[in-house]
């Protein structure tokens, strides 16, 4: 294994699980949202507000396309699949694991949609975003794992088993 990228909706646990996965494998961990914030010198929501959704998606793809790493678990934003440039770069660098969760679970987890730094158009609901993105997550994933396995440790075990099997 070279790199592992975790994709999925906001609230699916990419960053939380990613840190545990990296520790378990002895890999580094990279949170792309933090990389974008560092590069831009601003919080994700402020960047979204300044650039608009489309501008943010282009910026996100550019930042992702510039990432070069090895033996790293990468947690991009949930919108990574909205631009081919970024997700194709990640696929070329290693396995892509989609953490699939029902929208109802995500709705329980996300309480700050308007301030969390989620790329969406005015008037869109979480269900709208979910419906639009699911086919893209499935298209780009090498492995699909149900992200709601109970405990975080159980989800980690399922991801590890899926990685071993591929």
One Martini backbone bead per residue (centre of mass of N, CA, C, O) as a GRO file, in nm:
protein
  166
    1UNK     BB    1   0.096   0.036   0.021
    2UNK     BB    2   0.077   0.375  -0.008
    3UNK     BB    3  -0.206   0.524  -0.024
    4UNK     BB    4  -0.497   0.661   0.160
    5UNK     BB    5  -0.829   0.751   0.069
    6UNK     BB    6  -1.093   0.929   0.223
    7UNK     BB    7  -1.431   0.919   0.135
    8UNK     BB    8  -1.710   1.152   0.182
    9UNK     BB    9  -1.918   1.288   0.363
   10UNK     BB   10  -1.994   1.503   0.571
   11UNK     BB   11  -1.959   1.321   0.876
   12UNK     BB   12  -1.818   1.026   0.808
   13UNK     BB   13  -1.504   1.020   0.941
   14UNK     BB   14  -1.232   1.078   0.794
   15UNK     BB   15  -1.051   1.212   1.013
   16UNK     BB   16  -1.091   1.027   1.254
   17UNK     BB   17  -1.022   0.759   1.108
   18UNK     BB   18  -0.755   0.847   0.976
   19UNK     BB   19  -0.583   0.865   1.230
   20UNK     BB   20  -0.617   0.567   1.316
   21UNK     BB   21  -0.515   0.439   1.055
   22UNK     BB   22  -0.234   0.565   1.059
   23UNK     BB   23  -0.143   0.446   1.329
   24UNK     BB   24  -0.186   0.145   1.254
   25UNK     BB   25   0.013   0.166   0.983
   26UNK     BB   26   0.239   0.398   1.004
   27UNK     BB   27   0.125   0.660   0.898
   28UNK     BB   28   0.041   0.939   0.774
   29UNK     BB   29  -0.149   1.253   0.804
   30UNK     BB   30  -0.401   1.421   0.584
   31UNK     BB   31  -0.573   1.732   0.596
   32UNK     BB   32  -0.698   1.920   0.347
   33UNK     BB   33  -0.846   2.147   0.491
   34UNK     BB   34  -0.592   2.243   0.647
   35UNK     BB   35  -0.423   2.304   0.396
   36UNK     BB   36  -0.607   2.523   0.285
   37UNK     BB   37  -0.603   2.710   0.531
   38UNK     BB   38  -0.299   2.758   0.529
   39UNK     BB   39  -0.270   2.872   0.243
   40UNK     BB   40  -0.507   3.104   0.291
   41UNK     BB   41  -0.539   3.212   0.592
   42UNK     BB   42  -0.822   3.054   0.651
   43UNK     BB   43  -1.123   2.958   0.692
   44UNK     BB   44  -1.327   2.763   0.518
   45UNK     BB   45  -1.582   2.943   0.525
   46UNK     BB   46  -1.433   3.201   0.431
   47UNK     BB   47  -1.344   3.087   0.160
   48UNK     BB   48  -1.625   3.029   0.053
   49UNK     BB   49  -1.732   3.319   0.078
   50UNK     BB   50  -1.510   3.449  -0.113
   51UNK     BB   51  -1.529   3.227  -0.372
   52UNK     BB   52  -1.730   3.032  -0.367
   53UNK     BB   53  -1.809   2.726  -0.465
   54UNK     BB   54  -1.654   2.705  -0.737
   55UNK     BB   55  -1.389   2.834  -0.641
   56UNK     BB   56  -1.336   2.631  -0.417
   57UNK     BB   57  -1.326   2.371  -0.592
   58UNK     BB   58  -1.081   2.465  -0.754
   59UNK     BB   59  -0.888   2.503  -0.517
   60UNK     BB   60  -0.904   2.219  -0.404
   61UNK     BB   61  -0.795   2.077  -0.659
   62UNK     BB   62  -0.520   2.220  -0.663
   63UNK     BB   63  -0.420   2.127  -0.390
   64UNK     BB   64  -0.445   1.822  -0.439
   65UNK     BB   65  -0.260   1.817  -0.702
   66UNK     BB   66   0.000   1.905  -0.509
   67UNK     BB   67   0.011   1.640  -0.373
   68UNK     BB   68   0.295   1.477  -0.208
   69UNK     BB   69   0.306   1.131  -0.106
   70UNK     BB   70   0.378   0.873   0.147
   71UNK     BB   71   0.234   0.685   0.359
   72UNK     BB   72  -0.080   0.807   0.350
   73UNK     BB   73  -0.355   0.947   0.505
   74UNK     BB   74  -0.633   1.087   0.330
   75UNK     BB   75  -0.849   1.383   0.404
   76UNK     BB   76  -1.080   1.506   0.230
   77UNK     BB   77  -1.320   1.665   0.126
   78UNK     BB   78  -1.644   1.592   0.023
   79UNK     BB   79  -1.582   1.760  -0.265
   80UNK     BB   80  -1.356   1.608  -0.430
   81UNK     BB   81  -1.564   1.478  -0.658
   82UNK     BB   82  -1.624   1.762  -0.820
   83UNK     BB   83  -1.316   1.719  -0.926
   84UNK     BB   84  -1.110   1.541  -1.124
   85UNK     BB   85  -0.828   1.646  -1.062
   86UNK     BB   86  -0.818   1.553  -0.763
   87UNK     BB   87  -0.920   1.253  -0.761
   88UNK     BB   88  -0.721   1.142  -0.972
   89UNK     BB   89  -0.469   1.197  -0.808
   90UNK     BB   90  -0.542   1.014  -0.568
   91UNK     BB   91  -0.573   0.750  -0.731
   92UNK     BB   92  -0.268   0.752  -0.830
   93UNK     BB   93  -0.161   0.728  -0.510
   94UNK     BB   94  -0.406   0.516  -0.442
   95UNK     BB   95  -0.641   0.424  -0.237
   96UNK     BB   96  -1.008   0.439  -0.236
   97UNK     BB   97  -1.227   0.514   0.041
   98UNK     BB   98  -1.568   0.470   0.103
   99UNK     BB   99  -1.775   0.629   0.343
  100UNK     BB  100  -2.080   0.495   0.404
  101UNK     BB  101  -2.386   0.684   0.464
  102UNK     BB  102  -2.666   0.775   0.576
  103UNK     BB  103  -2.831   1.068   0.579
  104UNK     BB  104  -2.954   1.048   0.865
  105UNK     BB  105  -2.679   1.033   1.010
  106UNK     BB  106  -2.563   1.300   0.909
  107UNK     BB  107  -2.786   1.482   1.026
  108UNK     BB  108  -2.706   1.411   1.325
  109UNK     BB  109  -2.399   1.517   1.299
  110UNK     BB  110  -2.496   1.785   1.153
  111UNK     BB  111  -2.527   2.133   1.295
  112UNK     BB  112  -2.322   2.333   1.092
  113UNK     BB  113  -2.361   2.381   0.777
  114UNK     BB  114  -2.319   2.707   0.748
  115UNK     BB  115  -2.008   2.683   0.917
  116UNK     BB  116  -1.825   2.417   0.822
  117UNK     BB  117  -1.735   2.411   0.507
  118UNK     BB  118  -1.962   2.346   0.295
  119UNK     BB  119  -2.014   2.265  -0.037
  120UNK     BB  120  -2.284   2.477  -0.144
  121UNK     BB  121  -2.578   2.581  -0.257
  122UNK     BB  122  -2.817   2.781  -0.242
  123UNK     BB  123  -3.085   2.581  -0.098
  124UNK     BB  124  -2.938   2.342  -0.021
  125UNK     BB  125  -2.940   2.029   0.102
  126UNK     BB  126  -2.815   1.749   0.230
  127UNK     BB  127  -2.978   1.569   0.038
  128UNK     BB  128  -2.886   1.699  -0.225
  129UNK     BB  129  -2.587   1.642  -0.192
  130UNK     BB  130  -2.607   1.341  -0.157
  131UNK     BB  131  -2.745   1.271  -0.431
  132UNK     BB  132  -2.508   1.394  -0.607
  133UNK     BB  133  -2.250   1.231  -0.475
  134UNK     BB  134  -2.282   0.923  -0.463
  135UNK     BB  135  -2.204   0.843  -0.758
  136UNK     BB  136  -1.911   0.957  -0.726
  137UNK     BB  137  -1.806   0.787  -0.498
  138UNK     BB  138  -1.855   0.517  -0.646
  139UNK     BB  139  -1.678   0.575  -0.895
  140UNK     BB  140  -1.391   0.635  -0.724
  141UNK     BB  141  -1.399   0.380  -0.570
  142UNK     BB  142  -1.229   0.088  -0.460
  143UNK     BB  143  -1.376   0.109  -0.177
  144UNK     BB  144  -1.662   0.002   0.019
  145UNK     BB  145  -1.778   0.136   0.338
  146UNK     BB  146  -1.956   0.105   0.615
  147UNK     BB  147  -1.949   0.376   0.852
  148UNK     BB  148  -2.181   0.223   1.049
  149UNK     BB  149  -2.047  -0.011   1.280
  150UNK     BB  150  -2.056   0.171   1.544
  151UNK     BB  151  -1.769   0.180   1.627
  152UNK     BB  152  -1.468   0.300   1.543
  153UNK     BB  153  -1.318   0.028   1.568
  154UNK     BB  154  -1.508  -0.129   1.379
  155UNK     BB  155  -1.461   0.043   1.129
  156UNK     BB  156  -1.158   0.003   1.117
  157UNK     BB  157  -1.166  -0.307   1.079
  158UNK     BB  158  -1.319  -0.298   0.807
  159UNK     BB  159  -1.112  -0.135   0.652
  160UNK     BB  160  -0.871  -0.323   0.690
  161UNK     BB  161  -1.001  -0.570   0.558
  162UNK     BB  162  -1.047  -0.438   0.282
  163UNK     BB  163  -0.745  -0.376   0.226
  164UNK     BB  164  -0.644  -0.670   0.238
  165UNK     BB  165  -0.850  -0.775   0.002
  166UNK     BB  166  -0.715  -0.582  -0.246
   0.00000   0.00000   0.00000
